[in-house]
Short mmCIF file of C-alpha atoms in Angstrom, two decimals:
data_model
loop_
_atom_site.label_atom_id
_atom_site.label_comp_id
_atom_site.label_asym_id
_atom_site.label_seq_id
_atom_site.Cartn_x
_atom_site.Cartn_y
_atom_site.Cartn_z
CA UNK V 1 68.32 -12.14 -106.41
CA UNK V 2 68.48 -14.92 -108.72
CA UNK V 3 66.14 -15.56 -111.37
CA UNK V 4 63.07 -17.69 -110.69
CA UNK V 5 60.75 -17.16 -113.75
CA UNK V 6 61.71 -17.19 -116.96
CA UNK V 7 58.94 -15.00 -119.10
CA UNK V 8 58.71 -15.11 -123.36
CA UNK V 9 57.46 -13.19 -125.98
CA UNK V 10 55.70 -15.55 -128.37
CA UNK V 11 55.91 -14.18 -132.08
CA UNK V 12 59.18 -13.55 -133.43
CA UNK V 13 60.60 -15.03 -130.68
CA UNK V 14 59.24 -18.42 -130.05
CA UNK V 15 57.18 -18.46 -133.13
CA UNK V 16 58.10 -18.21 -136.43
CA UNK V 17 56.44 -14.98 -137.97
CA UNK V 18 57.54 -15.42 -141.11
CA UNK V 19 56.34 -19.30 -141.07
CA UNK V 20 52.59 -18.87 -142.25
CA UNK V 21 53.66 -17.17 -145.65
CA UNK V 22 56.51 -19.90 -145.86
CA UNK V 23 54.49 -22.64 -145.35
CA UNK V 24 51.94 -21.27 -147.67
CA UNK V 25 53.75 -21.21 -150.21
CA UNK V 26 55.64 -24.35 -150.38
CA UNK V 27 52.38 -26.13 -150.49
CA UNK V 28 52.06 -24.70 -154.30
CA UNK V 29 48.30 -23.23 -153.92
CA UNK V 30 48.90 -19.94 -155.17
CA UNK V 31 51.67 -19.70 -157.61
CA UNK V 32 52.09 -16.01 -157.12
CA UNK V 33 53.65 -16.58 -153.42
CA UNK V 34 56.28 -18.25 -154.86
CA UNK V 35 58.56 -14.96 -155.42
CA UNK V 36 56.61 -12.64 -152.88
CA UNK V 37 56.84 -14.73 -149.90
CA UNK V 38 59.49 -12.97 -147.92
CA UNK V 39 58.51 -9.23 -149.23
CA UNK V 40 54.49 -10.43 -148.14
CA UNK V 41 56.04 -11.50 -145.06
CA UNK V 42 58.37 -8.87 -143.92
CA UNK V 43 55.17 -6.28 -144.74
CA UNK V 44 53.26 -7.83 -142.44
CA UNK V 45 55.34 -8.05 -139.37
CA UNK V 46 56.27 -4.26 -139.57
CA UNK V 47 52.61 -3.07 -139.95
CA UNK V 48 51.50 -5.36 -137.51
CA UNK V 49 53.44 -4.10 -135.08
CA UNK V 50 53.50 -0.81 -136.16
CA UNK V 51 49.89 -0.56 -136.28
CA UNK V 52 50.09 -2.31 -131.88
CA UNK V 53 51.67 1.36 -131.68
CA UNK V 54 49.40 3.25 -133.52
CA UNK V 55 46.40 1.75 -131.74
CA UNK V 56 48.45 1.55 -127.76
CA UNK V 57 49.28 5.95 -128.41
CA UNK V 58 46.16 6.56 -129.63
CA UNK V 59 44.15 4.60 -127.17
CA UNK V 60 41.91 2.85 -130.07
CA UNK V 61 42.75 -0.68 -128.96
CA UNK V 62 41.53 -3.89 -130.64
CA UNK V 63 42.65 -7.44 -130.51
CA UNK V 64 45.88 -7.98 -131.63
CA UNK V 65 43.88 -10.52 -134.48
CA UNK V 66 42.32 -7.70 -136.28
CA UNK V 67 45.28 -6.20 -135.91
CA UNK V 68 47.13 -8.90 -138.08
CA UNK V 69 44.41 -9.35 -140.46
CA UNK V 70 44.98 -5.16 -141.34
CA UNK V 71 48.30 -5.58 -141.32
CA UNK V 72 47.59 -8.93 -143.55
CA UNK V 73 45.57 -6.55 -146.16
CA UNK V 74 47.81 -3.99 -146.67
CA UNK V 75 50.73 -5.93 -147.25
CA UNK V 76 49.53 -8.03 -149.96
CA UNK V 77 47.82 -4.72 -151.62
CA UNK V 78 51.47 -3.54 -151.29
CA UNK V 79 52.73 -7.18 -152.96
CA UNK V 80 49.98 -7.08 -155.18
CA UNK V 81 48.23 -9.50 -154.21
CA UNK V 82 45.61 -8.89 -152.64
CA UNK V 83 42.22 -9.65 -154.36
CA UNK V 84 42.59 -13.40 -153.38
CA UNK V 85 40.13 -13.90 -150.44
CA UNK V 86 41.00 -17.60 -150.65
CA UNK V 87 44.35 -16.99 -150.21
CA UNK V 88 44.05 -14.35 -147.45
CA UNK V 89 41.69 -16.76 -145.32
CA UNK V 90 44.55 -19.55 -145.94
CA UNK V 91 47.09 -17.19 -144.39
CA UNK V 92 45.34 -15.88 -141.41
CA UNK V 93 44.32 -19.87 -140.73
CA UNK V 94 48.53 -20.49 -140.95
CA UNK V 95 48.48 -18.38 -137.94
CA UNK V 96 46.63 -19.94 -134.88
CA UNK V 97 49.61 -22.40 -135.65
CA UNK V 98 52.61 -20.65 -136.86
CA UNK V 99 55.93 -23.44 -136.53
CA UNK V 100 58.29 -22.53 -133.54
CA UNK V 101 61.84 -22.33 -134.21
CA UNK V 102 63.11 -25.22 -134.08
CA UNK V 103 65.56 -24.98 -131.14
CA UNK V 104 62.21 -23.76 -128.56
CA UNK V 105 61.06 -27.53 -127.20
CA UNK V 106 64.56 -28.27 -125.72
CA UNK V 107 65.40 -24.85 -124.14
CA UNK V 108 62.13 -24.90 -122.34
CA UNK V 109 62.69 -28.17 -121.36
CA UNK V 110 66.01 -27.70 -120.14
CA UNK V 111 64.83 -24.49 -118.43
CA UNK V 112 61.88 -26.15 -116.42
CA UNK V 113 64.04 -29.19 -115.55
CA UNK V 114 65.72 -26.52 -113.33
CA UNK V 115 63.23 -25.35 -111.64
CA UNK V 116 62.44 -22.26 -113.25
CA UNK V 117 58.92 -20.77 -113.80
CA UNK V 118 58.08 -20.14 -117.97
CA UNK V 119 55.84 -18.29 -119.65
CA UNK V 120 54.97 -15.75 -122.62
CA UNK V 121 53.69 -12.29 -122.29
CA UNK V 122 52.12 -11.67 -125.97
CA UNK V 123 50.11 -8.91 -127.43
CA UNK V 124 48.33 -12.04 -129.47
CA UNK V 125 45.00 -12.35 -128.17
CA UNK V 126 44.12 -15.42 -126.15
CA UNK V 127 42.34 -18.04 -128.85
CA UNK V 128 45.83 -17.48 -131.16
CA UNK V 129 48.50 -18.19 -128.09
CA UNK V 130 46.45 -21.05 -127.65
CA UNK V 131 46.53 -21.92 -130.89
CA UNK V 132 50.41 -21.24 -131.42
CA UNK V 133 51.19 -23.18 -128.16
CA UNK V 134 49.59 -26.31 -128.91
CA UNK V 135 50.59 -26.64 -132.40
CA UNK V 136 53.60 -26.03 -131.38
CA UNK V 137 53.02 -28.62 -127.97
CA UNK V 138 54.65 -26.71 -125.31
CA UNK V 139 52.05 -25.72 -123.44
CA UNK V 140 52.75 -28.21 -120.78
CA UNK V 141 55.87 -26.62 -119.70
CA UNK V 142 54.27 -23.01 -119.39
CA UNK V 143 52.98 -22.08 -116.76
CA UNK V 144 50.88 -19.30 -117.86
CA UNK V 145 50.63 -17.39 -120.93
CA UNK V 146 49.61 -13.52 -120.47
CA UNK V 147 47.59 -11.67 -123.00
CA UNK V 148 48.00 -8.21 -123.15
CA UNK V 149 43.81 -8.50 -123.44
CA UNK V 150 42.95 -8.96 -120.15
CA UNK V 151 44.40 -4.54 -120.07
CA UNK V 152 43.19 -3.14 -123.21
CA UNK V 153 46.59 -2.18 -124.28
CA UNK V 154 49.95 -3.24 -126.36
CA UNK V 155 53.22 -3.10 -125.58
CA UNK V 156 55.53 -1.14 -124.83
CA UNK V 157 52.72 -0.25 -122.16
CA UNK V 158 54.00 -0.98 -118.71
CA UNK V 159 50.82 -1.79 -117.57
CA UNK V 160 51.52 -5.23 -119.80
CA UNK V 161 54.63 -6.00 -118.25
CA UNK V 162 52.71 -5.68 -114.48
CA UNK V 163 51.20 -8.61 -115.94
CA UNK V 164 53.92 -10.99 -115.18
CA UNK V 165 53.98 -9.79 -111.22
CA UNK V 166 50.52 -9.98 -110.82
CA UNK V 167 49.96 -14.10 -112.23
CA UNK V 168 53.60 -14.98 -110.76
CA UNK V 169 53.45 -12.57 -107.40
CA UNK V 170 57.26 -12.06 -107.75
CA UNK V 171 59.31 -9.08 -107.66
CA UNK V 172 61.15 -7.88 -111.25
CA UNK V 173 64.59 -9.22 -110.27
CA UNK V 174 63.13 -12.38 -110.40
CA UNK V 175 62.35 -12.36 -114.11
CA UNK V 176 64.45 -12.74 -117.01
CA UNK V 177 62.28 -11.23 -120.07
CA UNK V 178 63.30 -12.90 -123.58
CA UNK V 179 62.31 -11.24 -126.57
CA UNK V 180 63.06 -11.36 -130.28
CA UNK V 181 62.11 -7.41 -130.48
CA UNK V 182 64.86 -4.64 -129.48
CA UNK V 183 62.37 -2.48 -128.51
CA UNK V 184 60.27 -5.13 -126.26
CA UNK V 185 64.01 -6.21 -124.54
CA UNK V 186 64.24 -2.23 -124.64
CA UNK V 187 61.62 -1.73 -122.75
CA UNK V 188 61.75 -4.43 -120.69
CA UNK V 189 64.52 -3.48 -118.98
CA UNK V 190 63.98 -0.31 -118.41
CA UNK V 191 61.22 -1.48 -116.68
CA UNK V 192 63.28 -3.95 -114.54
CA UNK V 193 63.09 -7.05 -115.70
CA UNK V 194 66.68 -8.50 -116.27
CA UNK V 195 66.51 -9.34 -120.49
CA UNK V 196 67.42 -11.40 -123.02
CA UNK V 197 67.41 -10.13 -126.81
CA UNK V 198 67.05 -12.88 -129.28
CA UNK V 199 68.49 -10.67 -132.19
CA UNK V 200 68.51 -13.68 -135.16
CA UNK V 201 68.79 -11.12 -137.27
CA UNK V 202 72.05 -9.57 -136.79
CA UNK V 203 70.65 -6.18 -136.28
CA UNK V 204 71.84 -2.79 -134.55
CA UNK V 205 70.77 -1.96 -131.19
CA UNK V 206 68.02 0.13 -130.69
CA UNK V 207 68.32 3.87 -129.59
CA UNK V 208 65.80 2.69 -126.22
CA UNK V 209 65.70 4.25 -122.79
CA UNK V 210 66.45 0.44 -121.97
CA UNK V 211 69.32 -1.77 -122.71
CA UNK V 212 68.85 -5.99 -122.56
CA UNK V 213 71.32 -7.34 -120.42
CA UNK V 214 71.85 -9.97 -122.51
CA UNK V 215 71.95 -10.30 -126.76
CA UNK V 216 71.62 -13.98 -128.22
CA UNK V 217 71.56 -14.91 -132.40
CA UNK V 218 69.41 -17.49 -131.01
CA UNK V 219 67.31 -19.05 -127.87
CA UNK V 220 69.48 -22.67 -127.90
CA UNK V 221 72.08 -21.03 -126.09
CA UNK V 222 69.48 -19.26 -123.14
CA UNK V 223 69.83 -22.05 -120.26
CA UNK V 224 73.86 -21.31 -121.00
CA UNK V 225 73.14 -17.21 -119.37
CA UNK V 226 74.83 -16.83 -115.95
CA UNK V 227 72.03 -15.39 -114.45
CA UNK V 228 70.43 -18.77 -113.38
#
């Protein structure tokens, strides 16, 4: 069955999650960030994901904005940067306008030009996703932006992946799901999607029930996959 829908994870896949810390450091407003921003960005992302998983398992759901703020607070303390309310506010504000990776607009335009139905499936809350999509200028290329808030649980809960079929009205076999998170690509594969893992850091394959069908180093070559 041919692929008719290409659905993307948002954070780390289309949008650069390190951009907030890196871009704020580059302004020079907070000199303490100059050497610590890479560690801050790494801690922030790891805690953001781990808090989402723990909340999903415990049934203590809240939106991704709160999770992102709680992860940032832990990370600021871990890097010795806590106590600066202005810095915290600036970092959170920048998360609404994360830069997309440079190859993203052309890649999306190529796929849309071939008739693919494109969209996002993300842990992000609707306001966060709206801000990032608008800032990146890719909204006109997307048919839908799907948030876990409509089901009240984070990935990799199957109810999240169900949202694609509900929104697009297509069977799993027609969906290519693309994520930079190895666990997400694995979960999507176990669910029944064809999946592509964007392994930007050259990490080992996760030992999980599902296995990504394709592994890429970035999104530039996604339109070249033989699934289309």
